[in-house]
PDB file of C-alpha atoms and ligand atoms in Angstrom:
ATOM      1  CA  MET L  16       0.000   0.000   0.000  1.00  0.00           C
ATOM      2  CA  ASP L  17       2.870   2.374   0.763  1.00  0.00           C
ATOM      3  CA  ALA L  18       4.329   1.645  -2.669  1.00  0.00           C
ATOM      4  CA  GLU L  19       1.001   2.469  -4.307  1.00  0.00           C
ATOM      5  CA  LEU L  20       1.022   5.776  -2.454  1.00  0.00           C
ATOM      6  CA  GLY L  21       4.625   6.352  -3.563  1.00  0.00           C
ATOM      7  CA  ALA L  22       3.677   5.564  -7.161  1.00  0.00           C
ATOM      8  CA  SER L  23       0.729   7.960  -7.006  1.00  0.00           C
ATOM      9  CA  LEU L  24       3.091  10.779  -6.023  1.00  0.00           C
ATOM     10  CA  ARG L  25       5.004  10.281  -9.216  1.00  0.00           C
ATOM     11  CA  GLY L  26       4.015  12.613 -11.995  1.00  0.00           C
ATOM     12  CA  GLU L  27       4.743  16.090 -13.202  1.00  0.00           C
ATOM     13  CA  ARG L  28       6.080  17.310  -9.899  1.00  0.00           C
ATOM     14  CA  LEU L  29       7.988  14.284  -8.592  1.00  0.00           C
ATOM     15  CA  GLY L  30      10.476  12.165 -10.487  1.00  0.00           C
ATOM     16  CA  LEU L  31      11.005   8.453  -9.907  1.00  0.00           C
ATOM     17  CA  GLU L  32      13.804   8.957  -7.346  1.00  0.00           C
ATOM     18  CA  GLU L  33      11.738  11.442  -5.322  1.00  0.00           C
ATOM     19  CA  SER L  34       8.618   9.287  -5.337  1.00  0.00           C
ATOM     20  CA  PHE L  35      10.803   6.301  -4.380  1.00  0.00           C
ATOM     21  CA  LEU L  36      11.956   8.197  -1.286  1.00  0.00           C
ATOM     22  CA  ALA L  37       8.350   8.409  -0.075  1.00  0.00           C
ATOM     23  CA  GLY L  38       8.813   4.803   1.142  1.00  0.00           C
ATOM     24  CA  PRO L  39      11.607   5.509   3.608  1.00  0.00           C
ATOM     25  CA  GLN L  40       9.725   8.615   4.762  1.00  0.00           C
ATOM     26  CA  LEU L  41       6.531   6.630   5.360  1.00  0.00           C
ATOM     27  CA  HIS L  42       8.561   4.015   7.232  1.00  0.00           C
ATOM     28  CA  ALA L  43       9.875   6.780   9.524  1.00  0.00           C
ATOM     29  CA  LEU L  44       6.398   8.305  10.006  1.00  0.00           C
ATOM     30  CA  GLN L  45       5.117   4.872  11.029  1.00  0.00           C
ATOM     31  CA  GLY L  46       7.780   4.885  13.742  1.00  0.00           C
ATOM     32  CA  HIS L  47       9.736   1.869  12.500  1.00  0.00           C
ATOM     33  CA  VAL L  48      13.072   3.375  11.497  1.00  0.00           C
ATOM     34  CA  GLN L  49      14.626   6.542  10.164  1.00  0.00           C
ATOM     35  CA  ALA L  50      16.215   5.809   6.785  1.00  0.00           C
ATOM     36  CA  VAL L  51      18.937   8.229   5.714  1.00  0.00           C
ATOM     37  CA  PRO L  52      19.640   7.985   1.976  1.00  0.00           C
ATOM     38  CA  ILE L  53      23.325   7.546   1.091  1.00  0.00           C
ATOM     39  CA  SER L  54      22.969   6.667  -2.571  1.00  0.00           C
ATOM     40  CA  LEU L  55      20.087   6.178  -4.994  1.00  0.00           C
ATOM     41  CA  GLU L  56      20.354   5.439  -8.681  1.00  0.00           C
ATOM     42  CA  ILE L  57      17.365   4.247 -10.697  1.00  0.00           C
ATOM     43  CA  ASN L  58      17.628   3.580 -14.400  1.00  0.00           C
ATOM     44  CA  LEU L  59      15.375   0.663 -15.239  1.00  0.00           C
ATOM     45  CA  GLU L  60      15.781   1.127 -19.011  1.00  0.00           C
ATOM     46  CA  GLN L  61      19.403   0.119 -18.451  1.00  0.00           C
ATOM     47  CA  ASP L  62      18.550  -2.482 -15.761  1.00  0.00           C
ATOM     48  CA  ARG L  63      20.239  -0.328 -13.185  1.00  0.00           C
ATOM     49  CA  PHE L  64      19.094   0.069  -9.609  1.00  0.00           C
ATOM     50  CA  TYR L  65      21.346   0.756  -6.669  1.00  0.00           C
ATOM     51  CA  SER L  66      20.412   2.203  -3.330  1.00  0.00           C
ATOM     52  CA  GLU L  67      22.030   2.529   0.033  1.00  0.00           C
ATOM     53  CA  PHE L  68      20.569   3.772   3.302  1.00  0.00           C
ATOM     54  CA  ILE L  69      21.677   4.145   6.898  1.00  0.00           C
ATOM     55  CA  TRP L  70      18.971   3.125   9.346  1.00  0.00           C
ATOM     56  CA  LYS L  71      18.711   5.004  12.603  1.00  0.00           C
ATOM     57  CA  GLY L  72      16.587   3.997  15.575  1.00  0.00           C
ATOM     58  CA  SER L  73      15.644   0.516  14.333  1.00  0.00           C
ATOM     59  CA  PHE L  74      13.129  -0.973  16.747  1.00  0.00           C
ATOM     60  CA  GLU L  75      14.474  -4.428  15.864  1.00  0.00           C
ATOM     61  CA  VAL L  76      17.935  -3.535  17.174  1.00  0.00           C
ATOM     62  CA  ASP L  77      16.377  -2.656  20.535  1.00  0.00           C
ATOM     63  CA  VAL L  78      14.521  -5.958  20.621  1.00  0.00           C
ATOM     64  CA  TRP L  79      17.556  -8.096  19.739  1.00  0.00           C
ATOM     65  CA  ARG L  80      20.138  -6.177  21.776  1.00  0.00           C
ATOM     66  CA  SER L  81      18.343  -7.137  24.959  1.00  0.00           C
ATOM     67  CA  ARG L  82      19.377 -10.720  24.112  1.00  0.00           C
ATOM     68  CA  GLY L  83      23.060  -9.834  23.768  1.00  0.00           C
ATOM     69  CA  PRO L  84      25.180  -9.159  20.672  1.00  0.00           C
ATOM     70  CA  GLN L  85      23.885 -10.836  17.525  1.00  0.00           C
ATOM     71  CA  ARG L  86      26.040 -12.704  15.017  1.00  0.00           C
ATOM     72  CA  GLU L  87      23.938 -11.723  12.005  1.00  0.00           C
ATOM     73  CA  PRO L  88      22.093  -8.522  11.052  1.00  0.00           C
ATOM     74  CA  ALA L  89      18.800  -8.472  12.904  1.00  0.00           C
ATOM     75  CA  CYS L  90      16.536  -5.980  11.132  1.00  0.00           C
ATOM     76  CA  TRP L  91      14.531  -8.509   9.125  1.00  0.00           C
ATOM     77  CA  THR L  92      11.075  -6.984   9.096  1.00  0.00           C
ATOM     78  CA  LEU L  93      12.521  -3.613   8.090  1.00  0.00           C
ATOM     79  CA  LEU L  94      14.413  -5.357   5.312  1.00  0.00           C
ATOM     80  CA  GLY L  95      11.223  -7.051   4.164  1.00  0.00           C
ATOM     81  CA  TYR L  96       9.477  -3.690   4.000  1.00  0.00           C
ATOM     82  CA  ALA L  97      12.311  -2.111   1.982  1.00  0.00           C
ATOM     83  CA  SER L  98      12.434  -5.027  -0.472  1.00  0.00           C
ATOM     84  CA  GLY L  99       8.651  -5.162  -0.829  1.00  0.00           C
ATOM     85  CA  TYR L 100       8.279  -1.419  -1.254  1.00  0.00           C
ATOM     86  CA  ALA L 101      10.960  -1.162  -3.942  1.00  0.00           C
ATOM     87  CA  THR L 102       9.716  -4.260  -5.762  1.00  0.00           C
ATOM     88  CA  GLN L 103       6.126  -2.998  -5.856  1.00  0.00           C
ATOM     89  CA  LEU L 104       7.031   0.573  -6.811  1.00  0.00           C
ATOM     90  CA  LEU L 105       9.498  -0.317  -9.560  1.00  0.00           C
ATOM     91  CA  GLY L 106       7.728  -3.392 -10.899  1.00  0.00           C
ATOM     92  CA  ARG L 107      11.033  -5.290 -10.712  1.00  0.00           C
ATOM     93  CA  GLU L 108      12.188  -7.632  -7.985  1.00  0.00           C
ATOM     94  CA  VAL L 109      14.470  -5.700  -5.668  1.00  0.00           C
ATOM     95  CA  GLN L 110      16.315  -7.213  -2.732  1.00  0.00           C
ATOM     96  CA  TYR L 111      17.865  -5.309   0.113  1.00  0.00           C
ATOM     97  CA  ARG L 112      20.623  -6.692   2.315  1.00  0.00           C
ATOM     98  CA  GLU L 113      21.623  -5.367   5.668  1.00  0.00           C
ATOM     99  CA  VAL L 114      25.407  -5.181   5.376  1.00  0.00           C
ATOM    100  CA  SER L 115      26.020  -3.891   8.895  1.00  0.00           C
ATOM    101  CA  CYS L 116      23.778  -3.836  11.955  1.00  0.00           C
ATOM    102  CA  ARG L 117      23.959  -2.218  15.377  1.00  0.00           C
ATOM    103  CA  ALA L 118      22.580  -5.434  16.877  1.00  0.00           C
ATOM    104  CA  CYS L 119      25.935  -7.015  15.902  1.00  0.00           C
ATOM    105  CA  GLY L 120      27.908  -4.158  17.454  1.00  0.00           C
ATOM    106  CA  ASP L 121      28.421  -2.254  14.182  1.00  0.00           C
ATOM    107  CA  ASP L 122      28.320   1.551  14.255  1.00  0.00           C
ATOM    108  CA  ASN L 123      25.084   1.658  12.291  1.00  0.00           C
ATOM    109  CA  CYS L 124      22.562  -0.374  10.374  1.00  0.00           C
ATOM    110  CA  ARG L 125      23.273  -0.012   6.660  1.00  0.00           C
ATOM    111  CA  ILE L 126      21.322  -1.541   3.794  1.00  0.00           C
ATOM    112  CA  ILE L 127      22.057  -1.960   0.108  1.00  0.00           C
ATOM    113  CA  GLY L 128      19.358  -2.590  -2.467  1.00  0.00           C
ATOM    114  CA  LYS L 129      19.856  -3.988  -5.971  1.00  0.00           C
ATOM    115  CA  LEU L 130      17.789  -5.739  -8.592  1.00  0.00           C
ATOM    116  CA  ALA L 131      17.401  -9.284  -7.262  1.00  0.00           C
ATOM    117  CA  GLU L 132      19.265 -10.960 -10.123  1.00  0.00           C
ATOM    118  CA  GLU L 133      22.380  -8.933  -9.304  1.00  0.00           C
ATOM    119  CA  TRP L 134      22.784 -10.755  -5.983  1.00  0.00           C
ATOM    120  CA  PRO L 135      24.470 -14.151  -6.535  1.00  0.00           C
ATOM    121  CA  ASP L 136      22.277 -15.838  -3.880  1.00  0.00           C
ATOM    122  CA  HIS L 137      19.030 -14.071  -4.767  1.00  0.00           C
ATOM    123  CA  ALA L 138      16.864 -17.213  -4.994  1.00  0.00           C
ATOM    124  CA  ALA L 139      17.819 -18.484  -1.530  1.00  0.00           C
ATOM    125  CA  PHE L 140      17.320 -15.015  -0.097  1.00  0.00           C
ATOM    126  CA  ALA L 141      13.866 -14.606  -1.641  1.00  0.00           C
ATOM    127  CA  GLU L 142      12.890 -17.826   0.125  1.00  0.00           C
ATOM    128  CA  LEU L 143      13.765 -16.238   3.491  1.00  0.00           C
ATOM    129  CA  LEU L 144      11.448 -13.293   2.868  1.00  0.00           C
ATOM    130  CA  ARG L 145       8.496 -15.392   1.742  1.00  0.00           C
ATOM    131  CA  GLU L 146       5.484 -15.554   3.943  1.00  0.00           C
ATOM    132  CA  ALA L 147       5.784 -18.608   6.145  1.00  0.00           C
ATOM    133  CA  PRO L 148       3.343 -21.336   5.018  1.00  0.00           C
ATOM    134  CA  LEU L 149       3.184 -22.311   8.708  1.00  0.00           C
ATOM    135  CA  ILE L 150       1.213 -19.139   9.422  1.00  0.00           C
ATOM    136  CA  ASP L 151      -1.468 -20.138   6.908  1.00  0.00           C
ATOM    137  CA  GLU L 152      -1.643 -23.573   8.477  1.00  0.00           C
ATOM    138  CA  LEU L 153      -2.003 -22.001  11.917  1.00  0.00           C
ATOM    139  CA  TYR L 154      -4.923 -19.816  10.781  1.00  0.00           C
ATOM    140  CA  GLU L 155      -6.597 -22.818   9.212  1.00  0.00           C
ATOM    141  CA  LEU L 156      -6.241 -24.843  12.415  1.00  0.00           C
ATOM    142  CA  GLN L 157      -7.575 -21.913  14.430  1.00  0.00           C
ATOM    143  CA  ALA L 158     -10.666 -21.748  12.200  1.00  0.00           C
ATOM    144  CA  ARG L 159     -11.218 -25.501  12.544  1.00  0.00           C
ATOM    145  CA  ILE L 160     -10.970 -25.317  16.335  1.00  0.00           C
ATOM    146  CA  ALA L 161     -13.533 -22.487  16.384  1.00  0.00           C
ATOM    147  CA  THR L 162     -15.901 -24.604  14.257  1.00  0.00           C
ATOM    148  CA  LEU L 163     -15.433 -27.657  16.510  1.00  0.00           C
ATOM    149  CA  GLU L 164     -16.025 -25.545  19.620  1.00  0.00           C
ATOM    150  CA  SER L 165     -19.289 -24.166  18.285  1.00  0.00           C
ATOM    151  CA  ASP L 166     -20.384 -27.680  17.176  1.00  0.00           C
ATOM    152  CA  LEU L 167     -19.598 -28.960  20.659  1.00  0.00           C
ATOM    153  CA  ALA L 168     -21.526 -26.116  22.304  1.00  0.00           C
ATOM    154  CA  ARG L 169     -24.530 -26.816  20.051  1.00  0.00           C
ATOM    155  CA  THR L 170     -24.404 -30.556  20.881  1.00  0.00           C
ATOM    156  CA  ARG L 171     -24.290 -29.781  24.637  1.00  0.00           C
ATOM    157  CA  ASP L 172     -27.267 -27.415  24.267  1.00  0.00           C
ATOM    158  CA  GLN L 173     -29.245 -30.149  22.524  1.00  0.00           C
ATOM    159  CA  GLU L 174     -28.336 -32.688  25.223  1.00  0.00           C
ATOM    160  CA  THR L 175     -29.376 -30.263  27.959  1.00  0.00           C
ATOM    161  CA  TRP L 176     -32.701 -29.185  26.387  1.00  0.00           C
ATOM    162  CA  GLY L 177     -33.526 -32.027  24.084  1.00  0.00           C
TER     163      GLY L 177
HETATM  164 ZN1  LIG M  19      20.036  -3.503  11.965  1.00  0.00          ZN
END
């Protein structure tokens, strides 16, 4: 939805780069993270996309730091947002990687975004960002339990009154 808003800003007054930057601004307004642009180059006609941001005030760093220093960058949901936003807005699969993270003791959280095919391990990475099928299964089981509970309640009512 944020990407649709970003796309709608594009027109006579805003170029592609400026409308792209609506995403990081929306992310900040939502209170998730402040994204400071370091580099942004978009030229889809020449299959070129490169972007780099510093993240300040990541809520995920606060969550993970309480568990001690992390071995791998921790800002996964923020990364999912950045990848999803860019992919939706540009109509090309974009993947962001967090190349340094304060949760690991680095000075700052820094992300780099490129067209997916430019990352050598893009297929394996895309798998990590996919919605977990387990969640769907959980919702399905929850719905079945609710149905069984109401069936059981109805049966008890019939036994009591019938
Ligand atoms: Zn981080």
